[in-house]
Structures are given as structure tokens and as C-alpha cells.
Amino acid sequence: MPSNKSVVYLKHPTEFPVVGEHLAVQTNTDFKPVLKDGEVLTRNLVFSLDPYMRGKMRDAGKGSYSAAFEIGKALDARGVAEVIESKNAKYPVGSIIHAFVGWEEYTVLPDLPTTRIIPGARETNLPLSSYVGVLGMPGLTAWASLKDIGKPKKGETIFISAAAGAVGQLAGQLCKAWGLTVIGSVGSDDKVEYLLKEVGFDAAFNYKTKSAQDALKELAPQGIDIVNYENVGGSQLEAALDHLNNFGRIIACGMISQYNTREPYGIKNLMHVVSKRLTMRGFIVADFQDQYFADFFKGVRELLLSKQIVYRVDEAQGIDKAPEAFVGMLRGKNFGKAVVHVADL
């Protein structure tokens, strides 16, 4: 391996990142790693692109739940990789692992608690992208937050924003299986069609052609019974607050509409939280790892293998395509879970 192509972080953005200015593809033509005890060298196969990564594009002095990207180094992501050299007995050569890898072809990994071997990864019919999507962090996000915060009951109604994305499409299918009415918002007509015809939502709308306020008035005349699975924030959150019924629960998963602006949207109707006795709770998916991961992985894997759920992936091909795919995801151009395919197993 004389070279290692990677996506390097160059500069902190204040709005949407610009390829070439804030991140760029570079190649190390003299890549000759020497492993220390406990380290492994991986050949990266696929890695995830997620909205939370925009929050890592900041000065390291600004605290957050996730460490900032380092200027001049490869960005990192949850990924699936093959161990090709090892000085760690837990991960012998040939192991297929889920780990935080670089946006690069090869990564030298220290011994971290977040690294785990994926059992049966070579034999399964599931694509490797499943382990960073429906069976990975986004899937656990949907499953655990519904169980722990949403507490859905049969007959209730849920509104899901960014409903064709990594989290939303699974959350909607779980809620349908549990007997809820599911309404989703997306950013294009083809995504609306996907939710209605393939995923099985009861209703969906394109927020670019119809406001959330008008759509919820039409699609949920009795109000949102329990949960607004909040991924977008801004005007969609404001509309949801207007339509939530008393004692509604808001699962605050993310607010992607606010990640790339210098002028955050000011929510004007937060008094509904008081008058309707709403519960609004944010979370970090790691909060749920120990309690929910085993049941989530077993349950969703069975649903996937039996084809009881569908899960769309938007896969960029190769390291060179990763920067544009990332910025496209932030702009809502992806259709499904955004991932980058680096190499075949």
C-alpha cells in the first residue's frame, strides 16, 4: 500500500461547507504505517455520512458531545473495515469490524471501546452498509428513542420530519408495525412517493411545495397524538408544536435546518410546551447503547432478513465522491441513508 487517499479537513465553515475550501481529497504517496501494541491497520470498506458531523466542523475549544475534526487530518466516521494487520489479539487479521475509521482507504486504529467485530459479516446476505445504517447508529437512534422517549401506543399519530432519511424511514416503519398512524415530511415528490408506496407511511408531503402548517392541518385534523420525531427544527418544529395534542412527546433527534446558518430560526410558540403539558427531550444515541443495542440489533436484523422492512441507501462510490456527497446530504439531496463505498470485501 504505497499510497492512502483520504478526505482532509482544511478550515472551519460558518455556513455550508465548500469542497476544496473546507475539506478536500488528498493522497499520501508514502503511506508506510508501523503499528504500536494494541493497534490495527484496516482496509476501509464503507463509511457513514451523518448530519451530526457538521457539528464537528468547529474549533476544538468549543465543547460538544463529539470531538471536533482536526485541521489537516482525515475526517472520521462510523465505518465497516477489514483488519489487514494487527497488534491486537481482540481483532485478528481478517476480522470485519465496525469502528470509527477515517474518510480514507486505510486507517491505523488504536484500541477503542467503540470498535467491535461484526459476526457473520462475510456470510450474511445483508449489505455492509447496513451496519452503519439500519443496523447501526441511525437504526439504534430510531428504535431506542421511540422506546425510551416516545413510548408510542397503538392508535396514536406520529409526525416524522426528514422522513426518508437515515433515521426517519426506519422510525416510520417501526411505528406502523406498532399500530400508529405515520405522517412524514420530505423535500421532493419522489421521496413522498417512496414513503407512500414502498415504506408504507399513511401520509407524506413535500415541505418545499406545501408548508408543514398547512399539511398537518389537512393530514392530522385531530392533531398529532403523541410524538413529533424532530429531525429538522425551524418552521417544521413550530408547526408541530401547533398541532401536538395535550401531553404530546417530542423526540428531539436533530435540527438539520439550523446547522448551516448564521441566523437560527426563532421558535415563536414554545408556550405550547406549558399549555399542552408537552414533553420535549433531546438525547445522544450513546445514552442508549448499553440498554437497547442487543434487542434493537436482533429485532431489526430479523425484520430485514424477513423483508418486513425496507431501507434505502444513497451510496457514493469512492473517496473522491465523499466531499460532494457530504455537502449534498446537508442540503437534503441524498435519498436514503448517505454512505460512501470505498472497497469491496
mmCIF file of C-alpha atoms in Angstrom:
data_model
loop_
_atom_site.group_PDB
_atom_site.id
_atom_site.type_symbol
_atom_site.label_atom_id
_atom_site.label_comp_id
_atom_site.label_asym_id
_atom_site.label_seq_id
_atom_site.Cartn_x
_atom_site.Cartn_y
_atom_site.Cartn_z
ATOM 1 C CA MET A 1 0.000 0.000 0.000
ATOM 2 C CA PRO A 2 2.296 2.779 -1.170
ATOM 3 C CA SER A 3 -0.491 5.375 -1.017
ATOM 4 C CA ASN A 4 -3.571 6.260 1.032
ATOM 5 C CA LYS A 5 -6.271 8.540 -0.361
ATOM 6 C CA SER A 6 -8.260 10.485 2.244
ATOM 7 C CA VAL A 7 -10.584 13.450 2.784
ATOM 8 C CA VAL A 8 -8.751 16.049 4.864
ATOM 9 C CA TYR A 9 -10.320 18.789 6.989
ATOM 10 C CA LEU A 10 -8.945 22.206 5.999
ATOM 11 C CA LYS A 11 -10.940 25.009 7.587
ATOM 12 C CA HIS A 12 -13.952 25.677 9.864
ATOM 13 C CA PRO A 13 -17.068 26.680 7.867
ATOM 14 C CA THR A 14 -19.615 29.190 9.131
ATOM 15 C CA GLU A 15 -22.390 28.089 6.780
ATOM 16 C CA PHE A 16 -22.479 25.168 4.328
ATOM 17 C CA PRO A 17 -19.036 23.599 3.856
ATOM 18 C CA VAL A 18 -17.415 24.189 0.464
ATOM 19 C CA VAL A 19 -15.499 21.361 -1.182
ATOM 20 C CA GLY A 20 -11.911 22.438 -1.776
ATOM 21 C CA GLU A 21 -12.081 25.175 0.850
ATOM 22 C CA HIS A 22 -13.172 23.330 3.979
ATOM 23 C CA LEU A 23 -12.470 19.712 3.025
ATOM 24 C CA ALA A 24 -10.616 18.127 0.133
ATOM 25 C CA VAL A 25 -9.305 14.814 -1.172
ATOM 26 C CA GLN A 26 -5.566 14.313 -0.732
ATOM 27 C CA THR A 27 -3.258 11.352 -1.301
ATOM 28 C CA ASN A 28 -0.363 10.304 0.923
ATOM 29 C CA THR A 29 2.033 8.706 -1.545
ATOM 30 C CA ASP A 30 4.369 7.444 1.161
ATOM 31 C CA PHE A 31 1.991 5.582 3.469
ATOM 32 C CA LYS A 32 4.085 3.084 5.439
ATOM 33 C CA PRO A 33 2.428 2.666 8.847
ATOM 34 C CA VAL A 34 4.266 0.973 11.727
ATOM 35 C CA LEU A 35 1.795 -0.351 14.277
ATOM 36 C CA LYS A 36 2.146 0.048 18.030
ATOM 37 C CA ASP A 37 0.895 -2.540 20.505
ATOM 38 C CA GLY A 38 -2.912 -2.553 20.568
ATOM 39 C CA GLU A 39 -3.282 -1.018 17.124
ATOM 40 C CA VAL A 40 -4.699 -2.479 13.926
ATOM 41 C CA LEU A 41 -4.478 -1.421 10.291
ATOM 42 C CA THR A 42 -7.772 -1.500 8.436
ATOM 43 C CA ARG A 43 -8.769 -1.554 4.801
ATOM 44 C CA ASN A 44 -11.909 0.535 4.873
ATOM 45 C CA LEU A 45 -14.942 -0.796 3.018
ATOM 46 C CA VAL A 46 -17.776 1.631 3.722
ATOM 47 C CA PHE A 47 -18.305 4.614 5.996
ATOM 48 C CA SER A 48 -21.277 6.667 7.087
ATOM 49 C CA LEU A 49 -22.131 10.297 6.367
ATOM 50 C CA ASP A 50 -24.341 11.840 9.057
ATOM 51 C CA PRO A 51 -25.695 15.313 9.854
ATOM 52 C CA TYR A 52 -24.058 15.364 13.314
ATOM 53 C CA MET A 53 -20.686 15.615 11.560
ATOM 54 C CA ARG A 54 -21.424 19.232 10.695
ATOM 55 C CA GLY A 55 -21.170 19.957 14.418
ATOM 56 C CA LYS A 56 -17.646 18.519 14.432
ATOM 57 C CA MET A 57 -16.559 21.228 11.982
ATOM 58 C CA ARG A 58 -15.680 23.704 14.707
ATOM 59 C CA ASP A 59 -12.815 24.984 16.800
ATOM 60 C CA ALA A 60 -11.706 22.291 19.235
ATOM 61 C CA GLY A 61 -12.089 24.782 22.086
ATOM 62 C CA LYS A 62 -15.873 24.732 21.653
ATOM 63 C CA GLY A 63 -17.152 21.846 23.728
ATOM 64 C CA SER A 64 -19.706 19.354 22.451
ATOM 65 C CA TYR A 65 -20.705 15.718 22.849
ATOM 66 C CA SER A 66 -18.481 14.727 19.911
ATOM 67 C CA ALA A 67 -14.838 15.691 19.404
ATOM 68 C CA ALA A 68 -14.085 18.300 16.749
ATOM 69 C CA PHE A 69 -12.426 17.356 13.473
ATOM 70 C CA GLU A 70 -8.731 18.291 13.427
ATOM 71 C CA ILE A 71 -7.414 20.701 10.802
ATOM 72 C CA GLY A 72 -5.009 18.935 8.455
ATOM 73 C CA LYS A 73 -6.191 15.414 9.318
ATOM 74 C CA ALA A 74 -8.663 12.997 7.775
ATOM 75 C CA LEU A 75 -12.255 13.326 8.927
ATOM 76 C CA ASP A 76 -13.632 10.314 10.808
ATOM 77 C CA ALA A 77 -16.877 8.368 10.664
ATOM 78 C CA ARG A 78 -18.503 5.142 11.722
ATOM 79 C CA GLY A 79 -17.462 2.552 9.185
ATOM 80 C CA VAL A 80 -17.029 -1.098 8.318
ATOM 81 C CA ALA A 81 -13.476 -2.264 7.678
ATOM 82 C CA GLU A 82 -11.307 -5.343 7.262
ATOM 83 C CA VAL A 83 -8.336 -5.797 9.592
ATOM 84 C CA ILE A 84 -5.304 -6.392 7.374
ATOM 85 C CA GLU A 85 -2.567 -6.051 10.014
ATOM 86 C CA SER A 86 -2.928 -6.413 13.761
ATOM 87 C CA LYS A 87 -1.101 -5.956 17.020
ATOM 88 C CA ASN A 88 -4.282 -6.520 18.992
ATOM 89 C CA ALA A 89 -5.395 -10.065 19.844
ATOM 90 C CA LYS A 90 -9.036 -8.972 20.010
ATOM 91 C CA TYR A 91 -9.029 -8.156 16.297
ATOM 92 C CA PRO A 92 -7.066 -10.741 14.305
ATOM 93 C CA VAL A 93 -6.229 -10.268 10.645
ATOM 94 C CA GLY A 94 -9.301 -10.933 8.550
ATOM 95 C CA SER A 95 -11.787 -9.607 11.115
ATOM 96 C CA ILE A 96 -14.610 -7.437 9.788
ATOM 97 C CA ILE A 97 -15.147 -4.662 12.295
ATOM 98 C CA HIS A 98 -17.418 -1.717 12.971
ATOM 99 C CA ALA A 99 -15.262 1.208 14.106
ATOM 100 C CA PHE A 100 -14.564 4.900 13.831
ATOM 101 C CA VAL A 101 -12.383 4.998 10.720
ATOM 102 C CA GLY A 102 -11.024 7.850 8.647
ATOM 103 C CA TRP A 103 -12.578 9.062 5.439
ATOM 104 C CA GLU A 104 -9.743 7.212 3.740
ATOM 105 C CA GLU A 105 -8.695 3.943 2.202
ATOM 106 C CA TYR A 106 -6.653 2.735 5.191
ATOM 107 C CA THR A 107 -6.745 3.671 8.880
ATOM 108 C CA VAL A 108 -4.457 2.914 11.814
ATOM 109 C CA LEU A 109 -6.847 2.318 14.718
ATOM 110 C CA PRO A 110 -5.988 2.364 18.423
ATOM 111 C CA ASP A 111 -7.808 0.039 20.808
ATOM 112 C CA LEU A 112 -11.105 1.852 21.399
ATOM 113 C CA PRO A 113 -14.254 0.651 23.223
ATOM 114 C CA THR A 114 -16.386 1.663 20.215
ATOM 115 C CA THR A 115 -14.735 -0.967 17.980
ATOM 116 C CA ARG A 116 -16.490 -4.327 17.639
ATOM 117 C CA ILE A 117 -16.312 -7.365 15.386
ATOM 118 C CA ILE A 118 -19.373 -7.884 13.177
ATOM 119 C CA PRO A 119 -20.236 -11.592 13.486
ATOM 120 C CA GLY A 120 -21.056 -13.328 10.222
ATOM 121 C CA ALA A 121 -20.332 -10.259 8.105
ATOM 122 C CA ARG A 122 -18.739 -12.333 5.322
ATOM 123 C CA GLU A 123 -21.604 -14.814 5.164
ATOM 124 C CA THR A 124 -24.678 -12.606 5.501
ATOM 125 C CA ASN A 125 -26.882 -11.511 2.623
ATOM 126 C CA LEU A 126 -27.109 -8.047 4.137
ATOM 127 C CA PRO A 127 -25.029 -5.292 2.524
ATOM 128 C CA LEU A 128 -22.169 -3.974 4.637
ATOM 129 C CA SER A 129 -23.779 -0.535 4.566
ATOM 130 C CA SER A 130 -26.488 -1.975 6.836
ATOM 131 C CA TYR A 131 -24.050 -1.898 9.744
ATOM 132 C CA VAL A 132 -23.655 1.886 9.536
ATOM 133 C CA GLY A 133 -27.318 2.461 8.716
ATOM 134 C CA VAL A 134 -30.359 0.435 9.621
ATOM 135 C CA LEU A 135 -28.330 -1.847 11.950
ATOM 136 C CA GLY A 136 -26.002 0.919 13.103
ATOM 137 C CA MET A 137 -26.230 4.284 14.797
ATOM 138 C CA PRO A 138 -29.227 5.611 12.802
ATOM 139 C CA GLY A 139 -31.215 2.447 13.415
ATOM 140 C CA LEU A 140 -30.469 2.443 17.126
ATOM 141 C CA THR A 141 -31.408 6.125 17.206
ATOM 142 C CA ALA A 142 -34.876 5.331 15.853
ATOM 143 C CA TRP A 143 -35.505 2.231 17.972
ATOM 144 C CA ALA A 144 -34.198 3.387 21.330
ATOM 145 C CA SER A 145 -35.544 6.932 21.304
ATOM 146 C CA LEU A 146 -39.016 5.693 20.421
ATOM 147 C CA LYS A 147 -38.879 3.124 23.200
ATOM 148 C CA ASP A 148 -37.378 5.426 25.819
ATOM 149 C CA ILE A 149 -38.851 8.852 24.991
ATOM 150 C CA GLY A 150 -41.749 8.424 22.581
ATOM 151 C CA LYS A 151 -43.401 5.468 24.319
ATOM 152 C CA PRO A 152 -45.836 5.011 21.413
ATOM 153 C CA LYS A 153 -49.241 3.423 21.866
ATOM 154 C CA LYS A 154 -51.408 1.755 19.261
ATOM 155 C CA GLY A 155 -53.817 4.210 17.668
ATOM 156 C CA GLU A 156 -51.662 7.309 18.166
ATOM 157 C CA THR A 157 -50.259 9.528 15.423
ATOM 158 C CA ILE A 158 -46.620 10.420 14.792
ATOM 159 C CA PHE A 159 -45.177 13.142 12.587
ATOM 160 C CA ILE A 160 -41.654 12.469 11.299
ATOM 161 C CA SER A 161 -39.554 15.161 9.630
ATOM 162 C CA ALA A 162 -36.722 14.178 7.256
ATOM 163 C CA ALA A 163 -38.785 11.025 6.928
ATOM 164 C CA ALA A 164 -36.887 9.420 4.025
ATOM 165 C CA GLY A 165 -33.531 9.834 5.729
ATOM 166 C CA ALA A 166 -31.342 7.515 7.753
ATOM 167 C CA VAL A 167 -33.448 7.626 10.927
ATOM 168 C CA GLY A 168 -36.869 8.643 9.678
ATOM 169 C CA GLN A 169 -37.546 5.800 7.263
ATOM 170 C CA LEU A 170 -36.948 3.156 9.941
ATOM 171 C CA ALA A 171 -38.773 5.089 12.668
ATOM 172 C CA GLY A 172 -41.844 5.245 10.457
ATOM 173 C CA GLN A 173 -41.832 1.521 9.730
ATOM 174 C CA LEU A 174 -41.409 0.641 13.389
ATOM 175 C CA CYS A 175 -44.341 2.870 14.273
ATOM 176 C CA LYS A 176 -46.511 1.296 11.580
ATOM 177 C CA ALA A 177 -45.668 -2.132 12.975
ATOM 178 C CA TRP A 178 -46.684 -0.908 16.433
ATOM 179 C CA GLY A 179 -50.075 0.322 15.205
ATOM 180 C CA LEU A 180 -49.569 4.070 14.795
ATOM 181 C CA THR A 181 -50.670 6.431 12.058
ATOM 182 C CA VAL A 182 -47.491 7.812 10.454
ATOM 183 C CA ILE A 183 -47.115 11.164 8.671
ATOM 184 C CA GLY A 184 -43.796 12.228 7.132
ATOM 185 C CA SER A 185 -42.281 15.333 5.589
ATOM 186 C CA VAL A 186 -39.590 15.207 2.883
ATOM 187 C CA GLY A 187 -38.019 17.545 0.353
ATOM 188 C CA SER A 188 -39.114 16.100 -3.006
ATOM 189 C CA ASP A 189 -42.068 14.440 -4.688
ATOM 190 C CA ASP A 190 -40.147 11.235 -5.413
ATOM 191 C CA LYS A 191 -39.423 10.894 -1.695
ATOM 192 C CA VAL A 192 -43.133 11.340 -0.981
ATOM 193 C CA GLU A 193 -43.865 8.515 -3.431
ATOM 194 C CA TYR A 194 -41.227 6.313 -1.781
ATOM 195 C CA LEU A 195 -42.749 6.805 1.676
ATOM 196 C CA LEU A 196 -46.270 6.066 0.482
ATOM 197 C CA LYS A 197 -45.669 3.219 -1.963
ATOM 198 C CA GLU A 198 -42.620 1.419 -0.602
ATOM 199 C CA VAL A 199 -42.229 2.279 3.069
ATOM 200 C CA GLY A 200 -45.919 2.313 3.946
ATOM 201 C CA PHE A 201 -46.470 5.709 5.570
ATOM 202 C CA ASP A 202 -50.116 6.724 5.906
ATOM 203 C CA ALA A 203 -49.421 10.221 4.599
ATOM 204 C CA ALA A 204 -46.478 12.329 3.441
ATOM 205 C CA PHE A 205 -45.853 15.779 1.984
ATOM 206 C CA ASN A 206 -43.141 17.798 0.260
ATOM 207 C CA TYR A 207 -42.362 20.709 2.580
ATOM 208 C CA LYS A 208 -40.888 22.657 -0.348
ATOM 209 C CA THR A 209 -44.287 22.848 -2.058
ATOM 210 C CA LYS A 210 -46.586 22.744 0.980
ATOM 211 C CA SER A 211 -45.896 24.201 4.387
ATOM 212 C CA ALA A 212 -45.827 21.899 7.386
ATOM 213 C CA GLN A 213 -48.504 24.096 8.956
ATOM 214 C CA ASP A 214 -50.938 23.554 6.074
ATOM 215 C CA ALA A 215 -50.031 19.897 5.602
ATOM 216 C CA LEU A 216 -50.552 18.949 9.242
ATOM 217 C CA LYS A 217 -53.859 20.796 9.329
ATOM 218 C CA GLU A 218 -55.008 18.657 6.404
ATOM 219 C CA LEU A 219 -53.360 15.324 7.227
ATOM 220 C CA ALA A 220 -53.770 15.336 11.008
ATOM 221 C CA PRO A 221 -57.121 17.067 11.661
ATOM 222 C CA GLN A 222 -57.277 15.508 15.121
ATOM 223 C CA GLY A 223 -53.757 16.645 15.884
ATOM 224 C CA ILE A 224 -50.543 14.735 16.459
ATOM 225 C CA ASP A 225 -51.473 12.343 19.211
ATOM 226 C CA ILE A 226 -48.099 11.645 20.731
ATOM 227 C CA VAL A 227 -44.812 12.370 19.053
ATOM 228 C CA ASN A 228 -43.134 14.711 16.644
ATOM 229 C CA TYR A 229 -39.955 12.827 15.695
ATOM 230 C CA GLU A 230 -37.992 16.042 15.270
ATOM 231 C CA ASN A 231 -35.068 15.943 12.833
ATOM 232 C CA VAL A 232 -35.281 19.332 11.131
ATOM 233 C CA GLY A 233 -36.234 22.094 13.574
ATOM 234 C CA GLY A 234 -37.154 25.573 12.375
ATOM 235 C CA SER A 235 -40.609 26.098 10.885
ATOM 236 C CA GLN A 236 -41.387 22.363 10.925
ATOM 237 C CA LEU A 237 -40.902 22.208 14.681
ATOM 238 C CA GLU A 238 -43.005 25.332 15.058
ATOM 239 C CA ALA A 239 -45.831 23.765 13.037
ATOM 240 C CA ALA A 240 -45.621 20.547 15.020
ATOM 241 C CA LEU A 241 -45.973 22.455 18.281
ATOM 242 C CA ASP A 242 -49.203 23.997 16.967
ATOM 243 C CA HIS A 243 -50.647 20.597 16.085
ATOM 244 C CA LEU A 244 -49.486 18.479 19.016
ATOM 245 C CA ASN A 245 -52.246 17.400 21.357
ATOM 246 C CA ASN A 246 -52.102 17.654 25.130
ATOM 247 C CA PHE A 247 -49.361 15.555 26.716
ATOM 248 C CA GLY A 248 -47.592 15.065 23.379
ATOM 249 C CA ARG A 249 -43.978 13.935 23.360
ATOM 250 C CA ILE A 250 -41.310 15.490 21.159
ATOM 251 C CA ILE A 251 -38.262 13.335 20.426
ATOM 252 C CA ALA A 252 -35.574 15.887 19.584
ATOM 253 C CA CYS A 253 -33.273 13.887 17.333
ATOM 254 C CA GLY A 254 -31.646 16.695 15.354
ATOM 255 C CA MET A 255 -32.260 20.090 13.779
ATOM 256 C CA ILE A 256 -30.520 19.972 10.430
ATOM 257 C CA SER A 257 -32.168 23.160 9.162
ATOM 258 C CA GLN A 258 -30.149 25.094 11.741
ATOM 259 C CA TYR A 259 -26.694 23.565 11.191
ATOM 260 C CA ASN A 260 -25.507 25.779 8.344
ATOM 261 C CA THR A 261 -26.874 29.234 9.086
ATOM 262 C CA ARG A 262 -25.652 32.286 10.960
ATOM 263 C CA GLU A 263 -29.243 33.262 11.722
ATOM 264 C CA PRO A 264 -31.018 30.434 13.582
ATOM 265 C CA TYR A 265 -34.797 30.297 13.277
ATOM 266 C CA GLY A 266 -36.535 31.634 16.364
ATOM 267 C CA ILE A 267 -39.378 29.349 17.508
ATOM 268 C CA LYS A 268 -42.300 31.620 18.415
ATOM 269 C CA ASN A 269 -44.769 29.245 20.067
ATOM 270 C CA LEU A 270 -42.845 27.464 22.832
ATOM 271 C CA MET A 271 -45.644 28.376 25.243
ATOM 272 C CA HIS A 272 -47.385 25.274 23.859
ATOM 273 C CA VAL A 273 -44.906 23.221 25.884
ATOM 274 C CA VAL A 274 -46.517 24.669 29.001
ATOM 275 C CA SER A 275 -50.169 24.929 27.986
ATOM 276 C CA LYS A 276 -50.299 21.481 26.355
ATOM 277 C CA ARG A 277 -48.082 19.870 29.019
ATOM 278 C CA LEU A 278 -45.694 18.615 26.361
ATOM 279 C CA THR A 279 -42.516 16.654 26.942
ATOM 280 C CA MET A 280 -39.570 17.619 24.738
ATOM 281 C CA ARG A 281 -36.373 15.675 25.253
ATOM 282 C CA GLY A 282 -33.119 15.586 23.388
ATOM 283 C CA PHE A 283 -30.650 12.712 23.520
ATOM 284 C CA ILE A 284 -27.361 11.363 22.260
ATOM 285 C CA VAL A 285 -27.595 7.845 20.860
ATOM 286 C CA ALA A 286 -24.712 6.659 23.044
ATOM 287 C CA ASP A 287 -27.047 7.193 26.009
ATOM 288 C CA PHE A 288 -28.978 4.133 24.845
ATOM 289 C CA GLN A 289 -26.194 1.806 23.713
ATOM 290 C CA ASP A 290 -25.968 -0.455 26.752
ATOM 291 C CA GLN A 291 -29.688 -0.693 27.443
ATOM 292 C CA TYR A 292 -31.094 -1.142 23.961
ATOM 293 C CA PHE A 293 -28.460 -2.252 21.431
ATOM 294 C CA ALA A 294 -28.825 -6.042 21.805
ATOM 295 C CA ASP A 295 -32.624 -6.040 21.464
ATOM 296 C CA PHE A 296 -32.502 -3.482 18.666
ATOM 297 C CA PHE A 297 -29.904 -5.378 16.630
ATOM 298 C CA LYS A 298 -31.682 -8.723 16.981
ATOM 299 C CA GLY A 299 -35.148 -7.314 16.283
ATOM 300 C CA VAL A 300 -34.304 -5.143 13.287
ATOM 301 C CA ARG A 301 -31.952 -7.720 11.762
ATOM 302 C CA GLU A 302 -34.785 -10.272 11.802
ATOM 303 C CA LEU A 303 -37.140 -7.767 10.181
ATOM 304 C CA LEU A 304 -34.569 -7.045 7.460
ATOM 305 C CA LEU A 305 -33.815 -10.676 6.681
ATOM 306 C CA SER A 306 -37.536 -11.478 6.507
ATOM 307 C CA LYS A 307 -38.067 -8.424 4.259
ATOM 308 C CA GLN A 308 -40.642 -6.952 6.612
ATOM 309 C CA ILE A 309 -38.915 -3.573 6.402
ATOM 310 C CA VAL A 310 -37.161 -1.751 3.573
ATOM 311 C CA TYR A 311 -34.249 0.639 3.950
ATOM 312 C CA ARG A 312 -32.938 2.821 1.176
ATOM 313 C CA VAL A 313 -29.252 3.733 0.970
ATOM 314 C CA ASP A 314 -27.696 6.564 -1.059
ATOM 315 C CA GLU A 315 -24.197 5.257 -1.750
ATOM 316 C CA ALA A 316 -21.407 7.421 -3.138
ATOM 317 C CA GLN A 317 -18.720 5.428 -4.932
ATOM 318 C CA GLY A 318 -15.159 6.063 -3.785
ATOM 319 C CA ILE A 319 -13.255 8.526 -1.619
ATOM 320 C CA ASP A 320 -13.275 11.134 -4.389
ATOM 321 C CA LYS A 321 -17.059 11.400 -4.184
ATOM 322 C CA ALA A 322 -17.241 11.705 -0.382
ATOM 323 C CA PRO A 323 -16.946 15.519 -0.020
ATOM 324 C CA GLU A 324 -19.721 16.264 -2.514
ATOM 325 C CA ALA A 325 -21.899 13.525 -1.001
ATOM 326 C CA PHE A 326 -21.470 15.021 2.460
ATOM 327 C CA VAL A 327 -22.419 18.537 1.404
ATOM 328 C CA GLY A 328 -25.298 17.128 -0.640
ATOM 329 C CA MET A 329 -26.611 15.334 2.444
ATOM 330 C CA LEU A 330 -26.534 18.570 4.427
ATOM 331 C CA ARG A 331 -28.571 20.187 1.649
ATOM 332 C CA GLY A 332 -31.078 17.324 1.599
ATOM 333 C CA LYS A 333 -30.027 15.962 -1.798
ATOM 334 C CA ASN A 334 -29.476 12.398 -0.571
ATOM 335 C CA PHE A 335 -32.271 9.872 -0.996
ATOM 336 C CA GLY A 336 -31.895 7.446 1.901
ATOM 337 C CA LYS A 337 -29.016 6.787 4.279
ATOM 338 C CA ALA A 338 -25.870 8.512 2.985
ATOM 339 C CA VAL A 339 -22.793 6.279 2.865
ATOM 340 C CA VAL A 340 -19.529 6.075 0.962
ATOM 341 C CA HIS A 341 -18.447 2.775 -0.602
ATOM 342 C CA VAL A 342 -14.662 2.597 -0.511
ATOM 343 C CA ALA A 343 -13.849 -1.002 -1.432
ATOM 344 C CA ASP A 344 -15.417 -4.422 -1.872
ATOM 345 C CA LEU A 345 -14.927 -7.112 0.735
#
